[in-house]
Short mmCIF file of C-alpha atoms in Angstrom, two decimals:
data_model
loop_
_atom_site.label_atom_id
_atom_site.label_comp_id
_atom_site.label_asym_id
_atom_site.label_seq_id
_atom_site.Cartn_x
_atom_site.Cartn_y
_atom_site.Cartn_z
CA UNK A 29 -3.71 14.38 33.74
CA UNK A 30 -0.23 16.11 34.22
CA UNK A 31 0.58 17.67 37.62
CA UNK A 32 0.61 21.28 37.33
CA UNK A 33 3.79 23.44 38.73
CA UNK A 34 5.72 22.44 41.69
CA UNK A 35 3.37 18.95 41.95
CA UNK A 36 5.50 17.68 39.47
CA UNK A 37 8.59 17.53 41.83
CA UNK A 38 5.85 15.98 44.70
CA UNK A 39 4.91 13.02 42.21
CA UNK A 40 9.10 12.14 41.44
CA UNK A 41 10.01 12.19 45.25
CA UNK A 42 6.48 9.50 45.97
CA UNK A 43 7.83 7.41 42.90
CA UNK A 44 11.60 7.52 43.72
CA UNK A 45 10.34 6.85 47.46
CA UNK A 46 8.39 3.58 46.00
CA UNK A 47 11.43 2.31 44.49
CA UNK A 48 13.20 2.20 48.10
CA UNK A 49 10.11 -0.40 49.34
CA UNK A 50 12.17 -3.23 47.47
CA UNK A 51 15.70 -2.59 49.22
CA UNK A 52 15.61 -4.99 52.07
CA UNK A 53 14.29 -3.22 55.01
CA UNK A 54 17.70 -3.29 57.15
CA UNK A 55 19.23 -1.61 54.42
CA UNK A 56 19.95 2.32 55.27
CA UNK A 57 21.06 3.49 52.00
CA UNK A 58 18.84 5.73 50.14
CA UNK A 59 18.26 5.12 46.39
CA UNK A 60 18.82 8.43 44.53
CA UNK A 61 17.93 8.74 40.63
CA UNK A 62 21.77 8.38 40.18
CA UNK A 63 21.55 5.55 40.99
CA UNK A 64 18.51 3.97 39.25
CA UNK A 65 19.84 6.04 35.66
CA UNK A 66 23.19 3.54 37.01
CA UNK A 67 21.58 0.22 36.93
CA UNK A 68 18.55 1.10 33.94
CA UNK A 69 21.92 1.89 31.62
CA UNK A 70 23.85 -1.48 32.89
CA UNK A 71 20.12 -3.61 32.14
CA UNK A 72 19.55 -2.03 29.32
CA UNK A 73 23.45 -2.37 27.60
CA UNK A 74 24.09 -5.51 29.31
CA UNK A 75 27.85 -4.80 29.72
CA UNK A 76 29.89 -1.94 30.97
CA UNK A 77 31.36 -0.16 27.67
CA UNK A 78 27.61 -0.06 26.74
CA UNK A 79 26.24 1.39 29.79
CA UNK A 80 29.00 3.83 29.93
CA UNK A 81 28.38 4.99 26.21
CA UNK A 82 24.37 5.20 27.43
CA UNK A 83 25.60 7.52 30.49
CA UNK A 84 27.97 9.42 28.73
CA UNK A 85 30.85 8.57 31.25
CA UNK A 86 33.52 6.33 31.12
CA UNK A 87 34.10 2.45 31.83
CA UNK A 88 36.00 2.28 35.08
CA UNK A 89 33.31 5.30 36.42
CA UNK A 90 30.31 3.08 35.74
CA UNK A 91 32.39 -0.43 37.42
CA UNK A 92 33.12 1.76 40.89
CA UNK A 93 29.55 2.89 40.70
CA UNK A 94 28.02 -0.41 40.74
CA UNK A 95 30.61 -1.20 43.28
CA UNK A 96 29.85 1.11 45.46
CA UNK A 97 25.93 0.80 44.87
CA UNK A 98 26.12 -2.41 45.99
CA UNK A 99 28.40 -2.08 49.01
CA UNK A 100 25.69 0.57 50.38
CA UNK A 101 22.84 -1.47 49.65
CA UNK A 102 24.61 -4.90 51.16
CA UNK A 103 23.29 -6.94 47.88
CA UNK A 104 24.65 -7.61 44.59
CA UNK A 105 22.73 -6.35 41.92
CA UNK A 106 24.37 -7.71 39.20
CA UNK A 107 26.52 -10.94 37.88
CA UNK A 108 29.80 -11.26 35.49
CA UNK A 109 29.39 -13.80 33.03
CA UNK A 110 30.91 -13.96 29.24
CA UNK A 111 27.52 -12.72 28.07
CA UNK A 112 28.46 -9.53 30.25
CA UNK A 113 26.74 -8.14 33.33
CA UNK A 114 23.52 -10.27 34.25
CA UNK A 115 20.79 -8.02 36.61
CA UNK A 116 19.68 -10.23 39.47
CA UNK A 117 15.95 -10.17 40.57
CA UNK A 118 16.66 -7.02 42.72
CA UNK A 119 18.18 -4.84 39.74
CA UNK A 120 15.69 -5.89 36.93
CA UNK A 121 12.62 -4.97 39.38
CA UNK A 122 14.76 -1.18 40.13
CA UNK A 123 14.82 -1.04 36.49
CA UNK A 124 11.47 -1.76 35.95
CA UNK A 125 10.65 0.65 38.03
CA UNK A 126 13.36 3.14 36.81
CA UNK A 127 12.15 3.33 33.14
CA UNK A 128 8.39 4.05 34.62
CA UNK A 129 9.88 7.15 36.17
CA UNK A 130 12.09 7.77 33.13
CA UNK A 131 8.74 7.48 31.12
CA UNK A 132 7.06 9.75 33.84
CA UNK A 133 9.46 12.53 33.79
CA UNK A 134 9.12 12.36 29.65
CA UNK A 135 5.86 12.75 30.01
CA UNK A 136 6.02 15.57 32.06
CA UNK A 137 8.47 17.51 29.73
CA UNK A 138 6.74 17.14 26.71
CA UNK A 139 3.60 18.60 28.95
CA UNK A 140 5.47 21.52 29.59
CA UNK A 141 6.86 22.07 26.03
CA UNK A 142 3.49 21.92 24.32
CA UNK A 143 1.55 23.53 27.15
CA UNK A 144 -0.96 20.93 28.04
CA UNK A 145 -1.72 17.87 29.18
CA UNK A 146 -0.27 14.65 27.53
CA UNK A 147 -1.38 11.03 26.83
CA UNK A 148 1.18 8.80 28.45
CA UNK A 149 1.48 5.41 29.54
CA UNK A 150 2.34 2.16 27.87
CA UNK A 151 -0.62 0.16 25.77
CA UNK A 152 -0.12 -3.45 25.19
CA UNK A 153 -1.33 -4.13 21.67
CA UNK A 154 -1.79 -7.55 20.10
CA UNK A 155 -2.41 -8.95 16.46
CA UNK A 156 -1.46 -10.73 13.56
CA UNK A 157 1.45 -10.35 11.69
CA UNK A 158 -0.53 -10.24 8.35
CA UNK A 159 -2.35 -7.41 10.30
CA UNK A 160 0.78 -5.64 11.67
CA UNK A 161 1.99 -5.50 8.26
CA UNK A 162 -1.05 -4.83 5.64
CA UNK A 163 -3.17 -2.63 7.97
CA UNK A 164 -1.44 -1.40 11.26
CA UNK A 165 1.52 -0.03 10.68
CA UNK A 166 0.43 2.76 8.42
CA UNK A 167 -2.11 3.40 10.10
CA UNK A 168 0.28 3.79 13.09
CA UNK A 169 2.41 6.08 11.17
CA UNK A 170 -0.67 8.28 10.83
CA UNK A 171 -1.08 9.33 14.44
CA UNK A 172 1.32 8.17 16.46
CA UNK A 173 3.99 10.94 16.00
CA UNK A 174 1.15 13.13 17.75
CA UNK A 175 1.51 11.55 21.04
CA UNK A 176 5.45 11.32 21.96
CA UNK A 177 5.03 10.08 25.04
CA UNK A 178 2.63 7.16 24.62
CA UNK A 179 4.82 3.61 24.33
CA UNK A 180 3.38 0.73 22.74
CA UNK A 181 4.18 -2.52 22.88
CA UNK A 182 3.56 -4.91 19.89
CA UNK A 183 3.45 -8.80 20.15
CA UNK A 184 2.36 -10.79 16.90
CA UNK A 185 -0.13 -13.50 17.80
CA UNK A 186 -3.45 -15.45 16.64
CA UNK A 187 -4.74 -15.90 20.51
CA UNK A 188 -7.36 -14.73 21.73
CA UNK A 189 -6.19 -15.92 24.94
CA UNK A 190 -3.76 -12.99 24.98
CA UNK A 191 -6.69 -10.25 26.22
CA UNK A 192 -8.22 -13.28 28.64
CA UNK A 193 -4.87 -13.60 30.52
CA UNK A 194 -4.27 -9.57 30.56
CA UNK A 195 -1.33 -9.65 28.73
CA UNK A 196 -2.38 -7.14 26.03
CA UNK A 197 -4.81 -4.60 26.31
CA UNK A 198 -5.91 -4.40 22.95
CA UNK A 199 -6.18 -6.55 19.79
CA UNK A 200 -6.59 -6.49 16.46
CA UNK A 201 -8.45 -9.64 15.04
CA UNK A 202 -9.92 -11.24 11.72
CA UNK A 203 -12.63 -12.97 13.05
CA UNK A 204 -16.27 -13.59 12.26
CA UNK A 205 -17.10 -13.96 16.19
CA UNK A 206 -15.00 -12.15 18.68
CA UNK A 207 -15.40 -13.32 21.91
CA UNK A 208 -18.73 -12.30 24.10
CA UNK A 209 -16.16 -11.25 27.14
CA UNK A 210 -14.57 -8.87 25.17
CA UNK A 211 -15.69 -5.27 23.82
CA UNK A 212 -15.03 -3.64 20.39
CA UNK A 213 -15.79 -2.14 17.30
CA UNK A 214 -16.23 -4.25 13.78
CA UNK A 215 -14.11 -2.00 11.56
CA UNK A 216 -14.77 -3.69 8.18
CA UNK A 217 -15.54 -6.92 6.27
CA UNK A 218 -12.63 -8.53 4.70
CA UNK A 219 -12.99 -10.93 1.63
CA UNK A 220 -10.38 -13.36 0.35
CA UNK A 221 -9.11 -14.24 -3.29
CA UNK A 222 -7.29 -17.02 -4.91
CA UNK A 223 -3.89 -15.07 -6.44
CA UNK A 224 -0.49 -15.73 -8.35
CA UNK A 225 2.47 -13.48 -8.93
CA UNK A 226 2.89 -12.46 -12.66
CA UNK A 227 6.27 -14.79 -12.78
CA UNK A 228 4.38 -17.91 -11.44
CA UNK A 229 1.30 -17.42 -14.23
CA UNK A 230 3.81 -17.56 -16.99
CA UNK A 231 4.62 -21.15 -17.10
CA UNK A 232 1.00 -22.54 -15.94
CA UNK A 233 -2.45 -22.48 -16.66
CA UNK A 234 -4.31 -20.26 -14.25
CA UNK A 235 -7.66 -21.68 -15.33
CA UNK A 236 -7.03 -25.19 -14.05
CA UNK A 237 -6.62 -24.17 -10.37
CA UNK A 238 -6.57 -27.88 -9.18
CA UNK A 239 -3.51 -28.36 -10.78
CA UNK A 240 -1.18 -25.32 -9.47
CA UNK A 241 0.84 -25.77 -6.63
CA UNK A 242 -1.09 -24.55 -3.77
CA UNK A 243 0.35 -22.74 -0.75
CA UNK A 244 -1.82 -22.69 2.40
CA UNK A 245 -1.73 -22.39 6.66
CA UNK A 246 -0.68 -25.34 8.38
CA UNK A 247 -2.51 -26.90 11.37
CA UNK A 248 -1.96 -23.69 13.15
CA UNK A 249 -4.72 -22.36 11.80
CA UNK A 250 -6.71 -25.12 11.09
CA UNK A 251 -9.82 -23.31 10.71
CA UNK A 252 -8.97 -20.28 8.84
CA UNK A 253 -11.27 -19.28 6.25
CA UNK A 254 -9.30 -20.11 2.98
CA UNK A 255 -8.36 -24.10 4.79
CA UNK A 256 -12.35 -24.29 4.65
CA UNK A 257 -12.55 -23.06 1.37
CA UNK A 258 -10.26 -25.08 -0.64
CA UNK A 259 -11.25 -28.11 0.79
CA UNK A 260 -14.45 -27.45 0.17
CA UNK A 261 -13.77 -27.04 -3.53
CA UNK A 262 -10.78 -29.18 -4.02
CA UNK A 263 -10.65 -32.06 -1.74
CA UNK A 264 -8.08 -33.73 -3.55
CA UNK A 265 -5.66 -30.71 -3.39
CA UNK A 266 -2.48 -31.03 -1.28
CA UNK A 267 -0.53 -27.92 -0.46
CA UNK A 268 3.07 -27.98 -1.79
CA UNK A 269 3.84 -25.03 0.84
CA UNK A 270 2.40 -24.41 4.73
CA UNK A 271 3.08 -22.04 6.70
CA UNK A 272 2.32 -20.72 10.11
CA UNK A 273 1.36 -17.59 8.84
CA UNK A 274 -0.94 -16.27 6.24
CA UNK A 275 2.10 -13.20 5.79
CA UNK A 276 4.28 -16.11 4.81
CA UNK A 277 1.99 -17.65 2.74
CA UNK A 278 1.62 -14.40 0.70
CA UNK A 279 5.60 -14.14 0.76
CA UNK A 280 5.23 -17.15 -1.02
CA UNK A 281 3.14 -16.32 -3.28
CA UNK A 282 5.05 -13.03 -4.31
CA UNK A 283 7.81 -15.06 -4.71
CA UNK A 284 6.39 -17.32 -7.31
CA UNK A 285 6.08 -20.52 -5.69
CA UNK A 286 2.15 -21.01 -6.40
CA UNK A 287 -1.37 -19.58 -5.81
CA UNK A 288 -2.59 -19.05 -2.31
CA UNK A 289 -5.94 -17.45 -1.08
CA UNK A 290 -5.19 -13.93 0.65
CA UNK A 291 -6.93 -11.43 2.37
CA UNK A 292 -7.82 -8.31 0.14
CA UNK A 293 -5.43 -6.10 2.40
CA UNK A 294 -2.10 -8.11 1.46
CA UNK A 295 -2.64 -8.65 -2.31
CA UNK A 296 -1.37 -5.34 -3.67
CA UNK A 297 -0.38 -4.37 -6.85
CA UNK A 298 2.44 -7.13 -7.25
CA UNK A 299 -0.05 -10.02 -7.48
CA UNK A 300 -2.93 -10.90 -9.50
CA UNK A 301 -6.45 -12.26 -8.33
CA UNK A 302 -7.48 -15.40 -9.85
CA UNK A 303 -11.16 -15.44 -8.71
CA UNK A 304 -13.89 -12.93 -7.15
CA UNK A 305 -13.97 -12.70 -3.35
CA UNK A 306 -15.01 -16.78 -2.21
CA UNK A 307 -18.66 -15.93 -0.73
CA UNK A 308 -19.70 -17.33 2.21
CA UNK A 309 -15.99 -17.08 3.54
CA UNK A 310 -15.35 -13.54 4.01
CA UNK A 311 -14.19 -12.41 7.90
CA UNK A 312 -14.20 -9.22 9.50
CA UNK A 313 -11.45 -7.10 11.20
CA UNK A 314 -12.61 -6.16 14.45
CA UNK A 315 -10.95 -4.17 17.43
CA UNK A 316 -11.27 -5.14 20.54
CA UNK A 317 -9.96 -4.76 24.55
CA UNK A 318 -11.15 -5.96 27.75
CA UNK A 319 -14.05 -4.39 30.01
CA UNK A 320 -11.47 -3.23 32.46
CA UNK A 321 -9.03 -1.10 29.84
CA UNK A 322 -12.13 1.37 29.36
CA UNK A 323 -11.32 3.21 32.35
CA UNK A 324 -7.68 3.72 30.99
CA UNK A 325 -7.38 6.99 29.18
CA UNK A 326 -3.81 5.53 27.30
CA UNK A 327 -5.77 2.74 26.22
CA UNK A 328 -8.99 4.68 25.15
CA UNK A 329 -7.04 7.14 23.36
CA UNK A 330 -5.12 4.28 21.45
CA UNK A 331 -8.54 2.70 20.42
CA UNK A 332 -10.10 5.33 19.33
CA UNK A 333 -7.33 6.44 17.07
CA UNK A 334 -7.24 2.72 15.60
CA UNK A 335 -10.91 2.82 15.51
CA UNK A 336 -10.47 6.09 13.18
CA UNK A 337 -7.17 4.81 11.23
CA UNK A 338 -8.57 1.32 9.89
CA UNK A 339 -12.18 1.75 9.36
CA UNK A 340 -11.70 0.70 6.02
CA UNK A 341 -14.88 1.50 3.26
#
């Protein structure tokens, strides 16, 4: 919840006080924001015409700040090389800590312009890239313009390992079994079907399927649903195409290449089934975040709104 009236100035002063902690403790100088909007502009544009154009000042004001910053704290903060101005440990971790009290004050703005209190924060979301593209990203487009201050951070990925090792706080995942340690919601059941682009069904016959070029998932995922499947029915198929993707594979597919077997949320109106779902191989899209990330309100407020946005019929 937002601070209310002068609080607000209370909270900046504790975080711009927590930011001094890493300055070596014989070190007088006193970090002002200044300074951390200085070396958050130089991280961030990774040279000095960059920084300056992020500051709004010019070049030679930005190299005699970071000069000067670094004569008053006695440490160098950043290095010249030809890929341009390198942060050293110390800068990167004032940065770090810079753009959470950049995010802060954001947060606290947009509180006062819409009167209220405001969702902020930064949620670490995880999932596949068939996922990001087919199902989360309009659903993302539904709700997240209503919360301006809430950052999310997306990484593509088919581990589950990801949650385990805390490095996402939620995930999106076709699975039949999520894991026990986790907690979630199963959104919907998603079937598979054997397809072809228009193009590719023109020069073969689409009721042999054993003898169309094939394009599948390679021993990434070597026990997706549609591997099982088509070795199940035809053993002596060999995939002309793998890929490390099932986004890919449908690329592939919409580009003529061959037949593949997709997920019902990435067939779309540019490519035509070629069976019925394959029973006894469906999966289910499930959402899911660690015990811990309850207690987070960003986090809550993130689920619930994908819980809402992809609970498909």
């Amino acid at each position: 919840m937002l601070i209310p009236g002068t609080h607000y100035r209370l909270a900046f002063t504790h975080s711009i006080l927590a930011l001094t902690q890493v300055i070596n403790a014989a070190t007088h100088y006193r970090l002002d924001y200044p300074d951390l909007a200085l070396i958050l502009a130089l991280v961030r544009g990774g040279s000095l015409a960059r920084a300056s154009a992020l500051l709004k000042v010019d070049v030679s004001t930005v190299f005699r700040a970071v000069r000067r910053l670094e004569a008053a704290l006695g440490q160098q903060l950043f290095e010249k090389s030809r890929a341009g101005y390198l942060p050293t440990t110390l800068a990167q971790s004032l940065a770090e800590q810079a753009e959470r009290a950049e995010q802060a004050l954001d947060a606290a703005r947009i509180g006062v312009e819409q009167g209220g209190e405001v969702i902020s924060g930064t949620v670490r979301l995880t999932c596949t890239d068939s996922v990001l593209q087919g199902l989360l990203l309009p659903a993302l487009a539904q709700f997240m313009p209503s919360y301006p201050a809430l950052t999310l951070e997306l990484s593509t990925s088919n581990d589950f390992a990801n949650l385990s090792r805390r490095d996402a706080d939620i995930a999106l995942r076709l699975t039949r079994t999520p894991p026990e340690h986790l907690v979630g919601r199963r959104l919907a059941d998603i079937s598979y079907r054997v397809c072809a682009s228009a193009a590719y069904l023109q020069s073969v016959d689409a009721h042999d399927l054993a003898s169309l070029t094939w394009i599948a998932p390679d021993d990434f995922l070597p026990d997706h649903p549609t591997v099982a499947w088509r070795r199940q029915q035809f053993p002596g198929v060999t995939p002309g195409y793998r890929c490390n993707s099932m986004l890919s594979v449908t690329e592939l597919v919409r580009a003529g290449l061959g037949v593949a077997a997709l997920p019902d949320f990435l067939i779309g109106d540019q490519l035509q089934p070629l069976t019925g779902p394959l029973h006894g191989y469906d999966t289910a899209l499930w959402l899911l975040t660690r015990p811990d990330c309850r207690a987070l309100r960003s986090v809550v407020t993130l689920f619930d709104e994908l819980g809402r946005a992809l609970r498909l019929p």
